Amino acid sequence: MVQVTDGQLAHFSSIVYSGDQPSGRTAGFQQYDYYSNEETGIGVRIYTSFRTQDGSSAPKEAAAVFTWRGTDTSAGFQMAKAQMKCNNELRQDPDHEIDIVEEANNYAGDMLKRLRDQFPDTTWTFYTTGHSLGGFVSNAVQIAYDDDFVKCVTFENPGVSKYWRRKAESQGKQHWEKKVVDYVTYPNPINTCLPKIGKVVRLQLSVHKTFSVPHVVRCLVGTTLRCMVLGSLVNLGLSLTGNAKGFWAAKVTSCTFAGVKTIAKHPLSWPKKIKPKMKRAASRDQASKDSRAAEQGEGTSDPKSKPLVPVMDRLPPRFRSAVVTGVWAAATVFFSSFGYTTMRTGAHMADTGTEHNIELIVGGFDEESGEPTVPVYMKSWPSHQFLKKKHMHKDYLGRTFYEGIVPFKPTAYGLHNILKRNDLLIARAKRLPGYVEQMSYA
């Protein structure tokens, strides 16, 4: 039996996109066949390696790795269109066989027969592997030809659809955990799309512990937003106790509205007009302040000046100050949380794009042994369906809104996590229902 390590299978799942010949950790293999179809989105390469006994030229043992290509936007418009159609179907958890899998199974059956017929005296060991959409196809092929393939290893696999989960039920969970291994990074919209049938191993990649400029910027922004909220709340408290009158908040509000209004009315010439407009807004607020001071005998007022808000000008000074600072604090809390939620969502999508890269995943395996360098064996893995039942989408919005105003949350961007990116990602993962670690070497 020819052994192929998981690290080698990861390398095959990487070069299937480019078409490069096996080298380095996969030296000794060669491409046997290539097939693709733009109508269904399928792409597959078969790599083979032969071993011969001493004194004999005929191969006695051989391995064939069926490597299925994932979503590849560089493969042309028609191919990308067909693959995106498959991805959309998978999100619906179909209870039927989709086109790409049907063609993949037909191709796998033909090639299994062809290899055995071409080399009748050879003992074959068949593997199936793939990344992303290719991982889903690989799972389906393993279920369909379980007696032929000794192992299925996938990377960032979206999961197994309802149709194939039902077909896999007859063998039981323990059987599939021995024959199917799904390597994933941290939970993301791709690797939590559908339930998995095999053993799930989370890879601890180097990018999770290295210095990241975007992460530092996000932490600085997160802390800045919370400081703005804290400052507004402190100012509100001082206003309620009569120690601050909140005119600075009114002035900033007046200038902001004047600036936005000027830009909207004069989109082409606003740089020339915005400065005098904002000066006028600031002086108008100052005039309102002087008028109130004059009424209390504290100064003089200009009869031509108009107060910023006539109704508020009639309120008692302390109450008026509390209203201004209260509105300002509420607006600060809302916009700070909204800005933080937007930043966090964008950061999550950016991290997903980075961690989903198969070349980065290949680096998570030792080049000599082929074993993962820092594996985290999972007892269970979250799926979109389970998260939806737990109302995690609504919980996410509430949690991120809360993170935007409350300091020192383990899952939040901030100065407390500026050098702890991996701890931040772990804390977020452990909040997801269904995420349970069994054994970790991290």
CSV table of C-alpha atoms in Angstrom, one decimal:
chain,number,residue,atom,x,y,z
A,1,MET,CA,0.0,0.0,0.0
A,2,VAL,CA,1.4,3.4,-1.1
A,3,GLN,CA,1.0,5.9,1.7
A,4,VAL,CA,0.2,9.5,0.9
A,5,THR,CA,0.4,12.0,3.7
A,6,ASP,CA,-2.1,14.8,4.4
A,7,GLY,CA,0.5,17.3,3.7
A,8,GLN,CA,1.0,15.9,0.2
A,9,LEU,CA,-2.7,15.9,-0.3
A,10,ALA,CA,-2.8,19.6,0.7
A,11,HIS,CA,-0.1,20.3,-1.9
A,12,PHE,CA,-2.1,18.4,-4.6
A,13,SER,CA,-5.1,20.5,-3.7
A,14,SER,CA,-3.0,23.6,-4.3
A,15,ILE,CA,-1.3,22.8,-7.6
A,16,VAL,CA,-4.6,21.5,-9.1
A,17,TYR,CA,-5.5,25.2,-9.7
A,18,SER,CA,-2.3,26.1,-11.5
A,19,GLY,CA,-1.6,22.9,-13.3
A,20,ASP,CA,2.0,22.8,-12.0
A,21,GLN,CA,3.8,19.4,-12.0
A,22,PRO,CA,4.3,17.7,-8.6
A,23,SER,CA,7.5,18.7,-6.9
A,24,GLY,CA,9.0,19.1,-3.5
A,25,ARG,CA,6.9,17.1,-1.0
A,26,THR,CA,5.0,15.5,-3.9
A,27,ALA,CA,8.1,14.5,-5.9
A,28,GLY,CA,7.7,11.1,-7.4
A,29,PHE,CA,4.1,11.7,-8.6
A,30,GLN,CA,3.1,12.7,-12.1
A,31,GLN,CA,-0.1,13.9,-13.6
A,32,TYR,CA,-2.0,11.0,-15.2
A,33,ASP,CA,-5.2,12.8,-16.4
A,34,TYR,CA,-6.9,16.2,-16.4
A,35,TYR,CA,-10.6,16.9,-17.0
A,36,SER,CA,-12.8,20.0,-16.8
A,37,ASN,CA,-16.2,21.0,-18.0
A,38,GLU,CA,-17.4,24.7,-18.1
A,39,GLU,CA,-21.0,23.7,-18.1
A,40,THR,CA,-21.0,22.0,-14.7
A,41,GLY,CA,-17.9,23.7,-13.2
A,42,ILE,CA,-16.0,20.4,-12.6
A,43,GLY,CA,-12.2,20.4,-12.6
A,44,VAL,CA,-10.1,17.4,-11.6
A,45,ARG,CA,-6.5,16.1,-12.0
A,46,ILE,CA,-5.3,12.6,-11.2
A,47,TYR,CA,-1.7,12.2,-9.9
A,48,THR,CA,-0.1,8.8,-9.8
A,49,SER,CA,3.0,7.2,-8.3
A,50,PHE,CA,4.3,3.7,-9.0
A,51,ARG,CA,6.5,1.4,-7.0
A,52,THR,CA,8.3,-1.6,-8.4
A,53,GLN,CA,10.0,-4.5,-6.7
A,54,ASP,CA,13.8,-5.1,-7.0
A,55,GLY,CA,14.6,-6.8,-10.3
A,56,SER,CA,11.3,-6.2,-11.8
A,57,SER,CA,10.2,-3.5,-14.3
A,58,ALA,CA,6.5,-4.0,-13.8
A,59,PRO,CA,4.9,-1.8,-11.1
A,60,LYS,CA,3.5,-3.8,-8.2
A,61,GLU,CA,2.0,-1.0,-6.1
A,62,ALA,CA,0.7,2.4,-7.0
A,63,ALA,CA,-1.3,5.3,-5.6
A,64,ALA,CA,-3.7,7.6,-7.5
A,65,VAL,CA,-4.9,10.9,-6.0
A,66,PHE,CA,-8.1,12.3,-7.4
A,67,THR,CA,-7.8,16.0,-6.8
A,68,TRP,CA,-10.9,18.1,-7.3
A,69,ARG,CA,-10.6,21.8,-8.0
A,70,GLY,CA,-12.5,24.4,-6.0
A,71,THR,CA,-14.0,27.7,-7.1
A,72,ASP,CA,-11.6,29.3,-9.4
A,73,THR,CA,-12.4,32.7,-10.8
A,74,SER,CA,-9.2,32.7,-12.9
A,75,ALA,CA,-10.5,29.7,-14.9
A,76,GLY,CA,-12.7,31.8,-17.1
A,77,PHE,CA,-16.1,33.4,-16.9
A,78,GLN,CA,-18.2,30.3,-17.9
A,79,MET,CA,-16.3,28.1,-15.4
A,80,ALA,CA,-16.6,30.6,-12.6
A,81,LYS,CA,-20.3,31.1,-13.4
A,82,ALA,CA,-21.0,27.3,-13.2
A,83,GLN,CA,-19.1,27.0,-9.9
A,84,MET,CA,-20.9,29.9,-8.4
A,85,LYS,CA,-24.2,28.2,-9.3
A,86,CYS,CA,-23.0,25.1,-7.5
A,87,ASN,CA,-22.1,27.2,-4.4
A,88,ASN,CA,-25.5,28.8,-4.4
A,89,GLU,CA,-27.1,25.4,-4.6
A,90,LEU,CA,-25.0,24.2,-1.7
A,91,ARG,CA,-26.2,27.1,0.5
A,92,GLN,CA,-29.8,25.7,0.1
A,93,ASP,CA,-28.6,22.2,1.4
A,94,PRO,CA,-30.1,20.4,-1.5
A,95,ASP,CA,-31.8,17.0,-1.1
A,96,HIS,CA,-30.9,16.0,-4.6
A,97,GLU,CA,-27.7,15.3,-6.6
A,98,ILE,CA,-26.3,18.4,-8.3
A,99,ASP,CA,-24.8,18.4,-11.7
A,100,ILE,CA,-21.1,18.8,-10.7
A,101,VAL,CA,-21.3,15.8,-8.4
A,102,GLU,CA,-23.1,13.6,-10.9
A,103,GLU,CA,-20.4,14.2,-13.5
A,104,ALA,CA,-17.7,13.8,-10.9
A,105,ASN,CA,-19.0,10.4,-9.9
A,106,ASN,CA,-19.3,9.3,-13.5
A,107,TYR,CA,-15.7,10.4,-14.2
A,108,ALA,CA,-14.4,8.7,-11.0
A,109,GLY,CA,-16.1,5.4,-11.9
A,110,ASP,CA,-14.6,5.5,-15.4
A,111,MET,CA,-11.1,6.3,-14.2
A,112,LEU,CA,-11.1,3.7,-11.5
A,113,LYS,CA,-11.9,1.1,-14.1
A,114,ARG,CA,-9.4,2.5,-16.6
A,115,LEU,CA,-6.5,2.4,-14.2
A,116,ARG,CA,-7.2,-1.1,-13.1
A,117,ASP,CA,-7.6,-2.3,-16.7
A,118,GLN,CA,-4.4,-0.5,-17.8
A,119,PHE,CA,-2.4,-2.0,-14.9
A,120,PRO,CA,-4.0,-5.3,-14.0
A,121,ASP,CA,-1.1,-6.6,-12.0
A,122,THR,CA,-0.8,-3.5,-9.8
A,123,THR,CA,-2.2,-3.1,-6.4
A,124,TRP,CA,-3.9,0.3,-6.3
A,125,THR,CA,-4.4,2.7,-3.4
A,126,PHE,CA,-6.9,5.5,-4.3
A,127,TYR,CA,-7.2,8.8,-2.5
A,128,THR,CA,-9.6,11.7,-3.1
A,129,THR,CA,-9.0,15.3,-2.0
A,130,GLY,CA,-10.0,18.9,-2.7
A,131,HIS,CA,-10.2,22.4,-1.5
A,132,SER,CA,-13.4,24.4,-0.9
A,133,LEU,CA,-16.0,23.3,-3.5
A,134,GLY,CA,-13.5,20.6,-4.5
A,135,GLY,CA,-13.7,19.3,-0.9
A,136,PHE,CA,-17.5,19.0,-1.2
A,137,VAL,CA,-17.1,17.0,-4.4
A,138,SER,CA,-14.4,14.9,-2.8
A,139,ASN,CA,-16.7,14.0,0.1
A,140,ALA,CA,-19.5,13.0,-2.3
A,141,VAL,CA,-17.1,10.8,-4.4
A,142,GLN,CA,-15.9,9.1,-1.2
A,143,ILE,CA,-19.4,8.3,-0.2
A,144,ALA,CA,-20.3,7.0,-3.7
A,145,TYR,CA,-17.1,4.8,-4.0
A,146,ASP,CA,-16.3,4.1,-0.4
A,147,ASP,CA,-15.0,0.6,-1.2
A,148,ASP,CA,-12.5,2.0,-3.7
A,149,PHE,CA,-11.0,5.0,-1.9
A,150,VAL,CA,-9.0,4.4,1.3
A,151,LYS,CA,-9.1,8.0,2.4
A,152,CYS,CA,-10.7,11.4,1.7
A,153,VAL,CA,-8.9,14.6,2.9
A,154,THR,CA,-10.4,18.0,2.3
A,155,PHE,CA,-9.4,21.6,3.1
A,156,GLU,CA,-11.9,24.4,4.0
A,157,ASN,CA,-14.7,22.1,2.8
A,158,PRO,CA,-18.2,23.7,3.0
A,159,GLY,CA,-19.7,20.4,4.2
A,160,VAL,CA,-21.9,17.7,2.9
A,161,SER,CA,-25.4,18.3,1.5
A,162,LYS,CA,-28.6,16.6,2.8
A,163,TYR,CA,-28.7,14.2,-0.2
A,164,TRP,CA,-25.2,12.8,0.6
A,165,ARG,CA,-25.6,12.8,4.3
A,166,ARG,CA,-28.6,10.5,3.9
A,167,LYS,CA,-26.5,8.1,1.8
A,168,ALA,CA,-23.7,8.2,4.4
A,169,GLU,CA,-26.0,7.3,7.3
A,170,SER,CA,-25.8,3.6,6.6
A,171,GLN,CA,-22.1,3.4,7.6
A,172,GLY,CA,-22.3,5.3,10.8
A,173,LYS,CA,-20.3,8.2,12.2
A,174,GLN,CA,-17.2,6.2,13.4
A,175,HIS,CA,-16.7,4.8,9.9
A,176,TRP,CA,-16.6,8.2,8.3
A,177,GLU,CA,-14.3,9.7,11.0
A,178,LYS,CA,-11.8,7.0,10.1
A,179,LYS,CA,-11.9,7.6,6.3
A,180,VAL,CA,-12.7,11.3,6.0
A,181,VAL,CA,-10.6,14.2,7.5
A,182,ASP,CA,-11.7,17.8,7.0
A,183,TYR,CA,-9.1,20.4,7.7
A,184,VAL,CA,-10.4,23.9,8.5
A,185,THR,CA,-9.2,27.2,9.9
A,186,TYR,CA,-11.3,29.4,12.2
A,187,PRO,CA,-15.1,29.3,11.7
A,188,ASN,CA,-16.1,31.3,8.6
A,189,PRO,CA,-19.1,31.4,6.3
A,190,ILE,CA,-17.5,28.8,4.0
A,191,ASN,CA,-16.4,26.1,6.3
A,192,THR,CA,-19.6,26.3,8.4
A,193,CYS,CA,-22.0,26.2,5.4
A,194,LEU,CA,-23.1,22.6,5.9
A,195,PRO,CA,-22.7,19.8,8.5
A,196,LYS,CA,-19.6,17.6,8.1
A,197,ILE,CA,-19.4,13.8,8.3
A,198,GLY,CA,-15.7,13.2,9.0
A,199,LYS,CA,-13.1,14.1,11.6
A,200,VAL,CA,-12.6,17.8,11.8
A,201,VAL,CA,-9.2,19.3,12.5
A,202,ARG,CA,-8.7,23.0,12.9
A,203,LEU,CA,-5.3,24.2,11.7
A,204,GLN,CA,-3.3,26.7,13.7
A,205,LEU,CA,-1.7,28.7,10.9
A,206,SER,CA,1.3,31.0,11.2
A,207,VAL,CA,-0.8,34.0,10.1
A,208,HIS,CA,-2.8,33.7,13.3
A,209,LYS,CA,0.2,34.5,15.5
A,210,THR,CA,2.3,36.9,13.3
A,211,PHE,CA,2.2,40.6,13.5
A,212,SER,CA,-0.6,42.1,11.4
A,213,VAL,CA,-0.9,45.8,10.6
A,214,PRO,CA,-4.6,45.6,9.8
A,215,HIS,CA,-5.2,44.0,13.2
A,216,VAL,CA,-3.3,46.7,14.9
A,217,VAL,CA,-5.3,49.4,13.1
A,218,ARG,CA,-8.6,47.7,14.0
A,219,CYS,CA,-7.6,47.6,17.7
A,220,LEU,CA,-6.6,51.3,17.7
A,221,VAL,CA,-9.9,52.2,16.0
A,222,GLY,CA,-11.9,50.1,18.4
A,223,THR,CA,-10.3,51.8,21.4
A,224,THR,CA,-10.8,55.2,19.9
A,225,LEU,CA,-14.5,54.7,19.3
A,226,ARG,CA,-15.0,53.5,22.9
A,227,CYS,CA,-13.0,56.6,24.2
A,228,MET,CA,-15.4,58.8,22.3
A,229,VAL,CA,-18.4,57.1,23.9
A,230,LEU,CA,-16.8,57.3,27.3
A,231,GLY,CA,-16.1,61.0,26.8
A,232,SER,CA,-19.6,61.8,25.8
A,233,LEU,CA,-21.0,59.9,28.8
A,234,VAL,CA,-18.7,61.7,31.2
A,235,ASN,CA,-19.8,65.1,29.7
A,236,LEU,CA,-23.4,64.1,30.1
A,237,GLY,CA,-22.8,63.2,33.7
A,238,LEU,CA,-21.1,66.6,34.3
A,239,SER,CA,-24.0,68.4,32.6
A,240,LEU,CA,-26.6,66.7,34.9
A,241,THR,CA,-24.6,67.8,37.9
A,242,GLY,CA,-24.3,71.3,36.6
A,243,ASN,CA,-20.5,71.2,36.2
A,244,ALA,CA,-20.6,71.6,32.4
A,245,LYS,CA,-23.1,73.3,30.0
A,246,GLY,CA,-22.4,71.2,26.9
A,247,PHE,CA,-22.0,74.2,24.6
A,248,TRP,CA,-19.1,72.5,22.9
A,249,ALA,CA,-21.3,69.6,21.9
A,250,ALA,CA,-23.9,72.0,20.4
A,251,LYS,CA,-21.1,73.8,18.5
A,252,VAL,CA,-19.7,70.6,17.1
A,253,THR,CA,-23.2,69.5,16.1
A,254,SER,CA,-23.9,72.8,14.4
A,255,CYS,CA,-20.6,72.8,12.5
A,256,THR,CA,-21.1,69.2,11.4
A,257,PHE,CA,-24.6,69.7,10.0
A,258,ALA,CA,-23.4,72.9,8.3
A,259,GLY,CA,-20.5,71.0,6.7
A,260,VAL,CA,-22.7,68.1,5.5
A,261,LYS,CA,-25.3,70.5,4.1
A,262,THR,CA,-22.7,72.5,2.2
A,263,ILE,CA,-21.1,69.4,0.7
A,264,ALA,CA,-24.6,68.1,-0.4
A,265,LYS,CA,-25.6,71.5,-2.0
A,266,HIS,CA,-22.2,72.2,-3.6
A,267,PRO,CA,-20.6,68.8,-4.4
A,268,LEU,CA,-18.1,70.4,-6.8
A,269,SER,CA,-17.2,73.7,-5.1
A,270,TRP,CA,-17.6,72.7,-1.4
A,271,PRO,CA,-13.9,73.1,-0.5
A,272,LYS,CA,-14.2,76.9,-1.1
A,273,LYS,CA,-17.5,77.3,0.7
A,274,ILE,CA,-17.3,75.0,3.6
A,275,LYS,CA,-14.9,77.1,5.8
A,276,PRO,CA,-17.1,80.3,5.9
A,277,LYS,CA,-20.2,78.2,6.5
A,278,MET,CA,-18.7,76.3,9.4
A,279,LYS,CA,-17.4,79.6,10.9
A,280,ARG,CA,-20.9,81.1,10.6
A,281,ALA,CA,-22.4,78.0,12.3
A,282,ALA,CA,-19.9,78.2,15.2
A,283,SER,CA,-20.6,81.9,15.7
A,284,ARG,CA,-24.3,81.4,15.6
A,285,ASP,CA,-24.0,78.9,18.5
A,286,GLN,CA,-21.8,81.4,20.3
A,287,ALA,CA,-24.4,84.1,19.8
A,288,SER,CA,-27.0,81.8,21.3
A,289,LYS,CA,-24.7,81.3,24.3
A,290,ASP,CA,-24.2,85.1,24.6
A,291,SER,CA,-27.9,85.8,24.5
A,292,ARG,CA,-28.6,83.4,27.3
A,293,ALA,CA,-25.8,84.8,29.3
A,294,ALA,CA,-27.1,88.4,28.8
A,295,GLU,CA,-30.6,87.3,30.0
A,296,GLN,CA,-29.0,86.1,33.2
A,297,GLY,CA,-27.1,89.4,33.5
A,298,GLU,CA,-23.8,87.7,32.8
A,299,GLY,CA,-22.9,89.6,29.6
A,300,THR,CA,-24.1,91.4,26.5
A,301,SER,CA,-25.9,90.0,23.5
A,302,ASP,CA,-26.2,90.9,19.9
A,303,PRO,CA,-29.9,91.6,19.0
A,304,LYS,CA,-29.2,90.6,15.4
A,305,SER,CA,-28.0,87.1,16.3
A,306,LYS,CA,-30.3,84.1,16.3
A,307,PRO,CA,-30.1,81.2,18.7
A,308,LEU,CA,-29.3,77.8,17.3
A,309,VAL,CA,-32.5,76.2,18.5
A,310,PRO,CA,-35.2,78.7,19.5
A,311,VAL,CA,-37.2,76.2,21.5
A,312,MET,CA,-34.2,75.0,23.6
A,313,ASP,CA,-33.2,78.6,24.2
A,314,ARG,CA,-36.3,79.0,26.4
A,315,LEU,CA,-35.4,76.0,28.6
A,316,PRO,CA,-33.6,76.3,32.0
A,317,PRO,CA,-29.8,76.3,31.5
A,318,ARG,CA,-29.1,73.0,33.3
A,319,PHE,CA,-31.9,71.2,31.5
A,320,ARG,CA,-30.9,72.7,28.2
A,321,SER,CA,-27.3,71.6,28.7
A,322,ALA,CA,-28.4,68.1,29.7
A,323,VAL,CA,-30.6,67.8,26.5
A,324,VAL,CA,-27.7,68.8,24.3
A,325,THR,CA,-25.2,66.6,25.9
A,326,GLY,CA,-27.7,63.7,26.1
A,327,VAL,CA,-28.5,63.8,22.4
A,328,TRP,CA,-24.8,64.1,21.7
A,329,ALA,CA,-24.0,61.1,23.8
A,330,ALA,CA,-26.7,59.0,22.3
A,331,ALA,CA,-25.5,59.9,18.8
A,332,THR,CA,-22.0,59.0,19.7
A,333,VAL,CA,-23.0,55.6,21.1
A,334,PHE,CA,-25.0,54.8,18.0
A,335,PHE,CA,-22.4,55.9,15.4
A,336,SER,CA,-19.5,54.3,17.4
A,337,SER,CA,-21.3,51.0,17.6
A,338,PHE,CA,-22.4,51.2,13.9
A,339,GLY,CA,-18.8,52.0,12.8
A,340,TYR,CA,-17.4,49.2,14.9
A,341,THR,CA,-19.9,46.7,13.6
A,342,THR,CA,-19.1,47.7,10.0
A,343,MET,CA,-15.4,47.4,10.7
A,344,ARG,CA,-15.7,44.0,12.4
A,345,THR,CA,-17.8,42.6,9.6
A,346,GLY,CA,-15.4,43.8,7.0
A,347,ALA,CA,-12.5,42.4,8.9
A,348,HIS,CA,-14.1,39.0,9.3
A,349,MET,CA,-14.7,38.8,5.5
A,350,ALA,CA,-11.1,39.9,4.9
A,351,ASP,CA,-9.7,37.3,7.3
A,352,THR,CA,-11.9,34.6,5.6
A,353,GLY,CA,-10.4,35.4,2.3
A,354,THR,CA,-6.9,35.2,3.7
A,355,GLU,CA,-7.3,32.0,5.7
A,356,HIS,CA,-9.2,30.2,2.9
A,357,ASN,CA,-6.1,30.4,0.7
A,358,ILE,CA,-5.0,26.9,0.0
A,359,GLU,CA,-1.3,27.9,-0.3
A,360,LEU,CA,-1.4,29.3,3.3
A,361,ILE,CA,-3.1,26.0,4.4
A,362,VAL,CA,-0.3,24.0,2.9
A,363,GLY,CA,2.1,25.8,5.2
A,364,GLY,CA,0.3,24.4,8.2
A,365,PHE,CA,1.8,20.9,7.5
A,366,ASP,CA,5.3,19.8,8.3
A,367,GLU,CA,7.1,19.3,5.0
A,368,GLU,CA,8.9,16.1,6.1
A,369,SER,CA,6.3,14.2,8.0
A,370,GLY,CA,3.3,15.6,6.2
A,371,GLU,CA,1.4,16.0,9.5
A,372,PRO,CA,-0.2,19.3,10.7
A,373,THR,CA,2.2,21.3,12.7
A,374,VAL,CA,-0.3,22.6,15.3
A,375,PRO,CA,-3.6,20.6,15.0
A,376,VAL,CA,-6.7,21.3,17.1
A,377,TYR,CA,-8.9,18.2,17.0
A,378,MET,CA,-12.6,19.1,17.2
A,379,LYS,CA,-15.3,17.2,19.0
A,380,SER,CA,-18.0,19.1,17.0
A,381,TRP,CA,-18.0,21.9,14.4
A,382,PRO,CA,-20.7,24.6,13.9
A,383,SER,CA,-22.8,24.6,10.8
A,384,HIS,CA,-25.0,27.4,9.3
A,385,GLN,CA,-28.2,25.5,9.9
A,386,PHE,CA,-27.4,25.0,13.6
A,387,LEU,CA,-26.4,28.6,14.0
A,388,LYS,CA,-29.6,29.8,12.3
A,389,LYS,CA,-31.7,27.8,14.8
A,390,LYS,CA,-29.8,29.4,17.6
A,391,HIS,CA,-30.6,32.9,16.1
A,392,MET,CA,-26.9,33.6,15.9
A,393,HIS,CA,-27.4,36.2,13.1
A,394,LYS,CA,-29.4,38.4,15.5
A,395,ASP,CA,-27.0,37.7,18.3
A,396,TYR,CA,-24.1,38.7,16.2
A,397,LEU,CA,-25.5,42.2,15.6
A,398,GLY,CA,-26.3,42.7,19.3
A,399,ARG,CA,-22.9,41.3,20.4
A,400,THR,CA,-20.9,43.6,18.0
A,401,PHE,CA,-23.0,46.6,19.0
A,402,TYR,CA,-22.2,45.8,22.6
A,403,GLU,CA,-18.5,45.4,21.8
A,404,GLY,CA,-18.4,48.8,20.2
A,405,ILE,CA,-19.1,50.6,23.5
A,406,VAL,CA,-17.9,48.2,26.3
A,407,PRO,CA,-14.1,48.0,26.8
A,408,PHE,CA,-12.0,45.0,27.5
A,409,LYS,CA,-14.3,42.4,25.9
A,410,PRO,CA,-12.2,39.3,25.0
A,411,THR,CA,-13.9,39.1,21.5
A,412,ALA,CA,-13.5,42.8,20.7
A,413,TYR,CA,-10.9,44.8,18.9
A,414,GLY,CA,-9.0,47.1,21.3
A,415,LEU,CA,-5.6,47.8,22.9
A,416,HIS,CA,-6.1,44.9,25.2
A,417,ASN,CA,-6.0,42.5,22.2
A,418,ILE,CA,-3.5,44.4,20.1
A,419,LEU,CA,-0.8,41.6,20.6
A,420,LYS,CA,-3.3,38.8,21.1
A,421,ARG,CA,-4.8,38.2,17.7
A,422,ASN,CA,-5.0,34.4,18.2
A,423,ASP,CA,-6.6,34.7,21.6
A,424,LEU,CA,-9.2,37.1,20.1
A,425,LEU,CA,-10.0,34.5,17.3
A,426,ILE,CA,-10.3,31.7,19.8
A,427,ALA,CA,-12.6,33.7,22.1
A,428,ARG,CA,-14.9,34.4,19.1
A,429,ALA,CA,-14.9,30.8,18.0
A,430,LYS,CA,-15.8,29.5,21.4
A,431,ARG,CA,-18.9,31.7,21.5
A,432,LEU,CA,-20.4,29.8,18.6
A,433,PRO,CA,-22.8,27.0,19.4
A,434,GLY,CA,-21.4,23.7,18.2
A,435,TYR,CA,-17.7,24.7,18.4
A,436,VAL,CA,-16.2,22.2,20.9
A,437,GLU,CA,-12.5,21.3,21.0
A,438,GLN,CA,-11.5,17.8,21.8
A,439,MET,CA,-7.7,18.0,21.9
A,440,SER,CA,-5.4,20.9,21.1
A,441,TYR,CA,-1.7,21.2,20.5
A,442,ALA,CA,-1.9,25.0,20.0
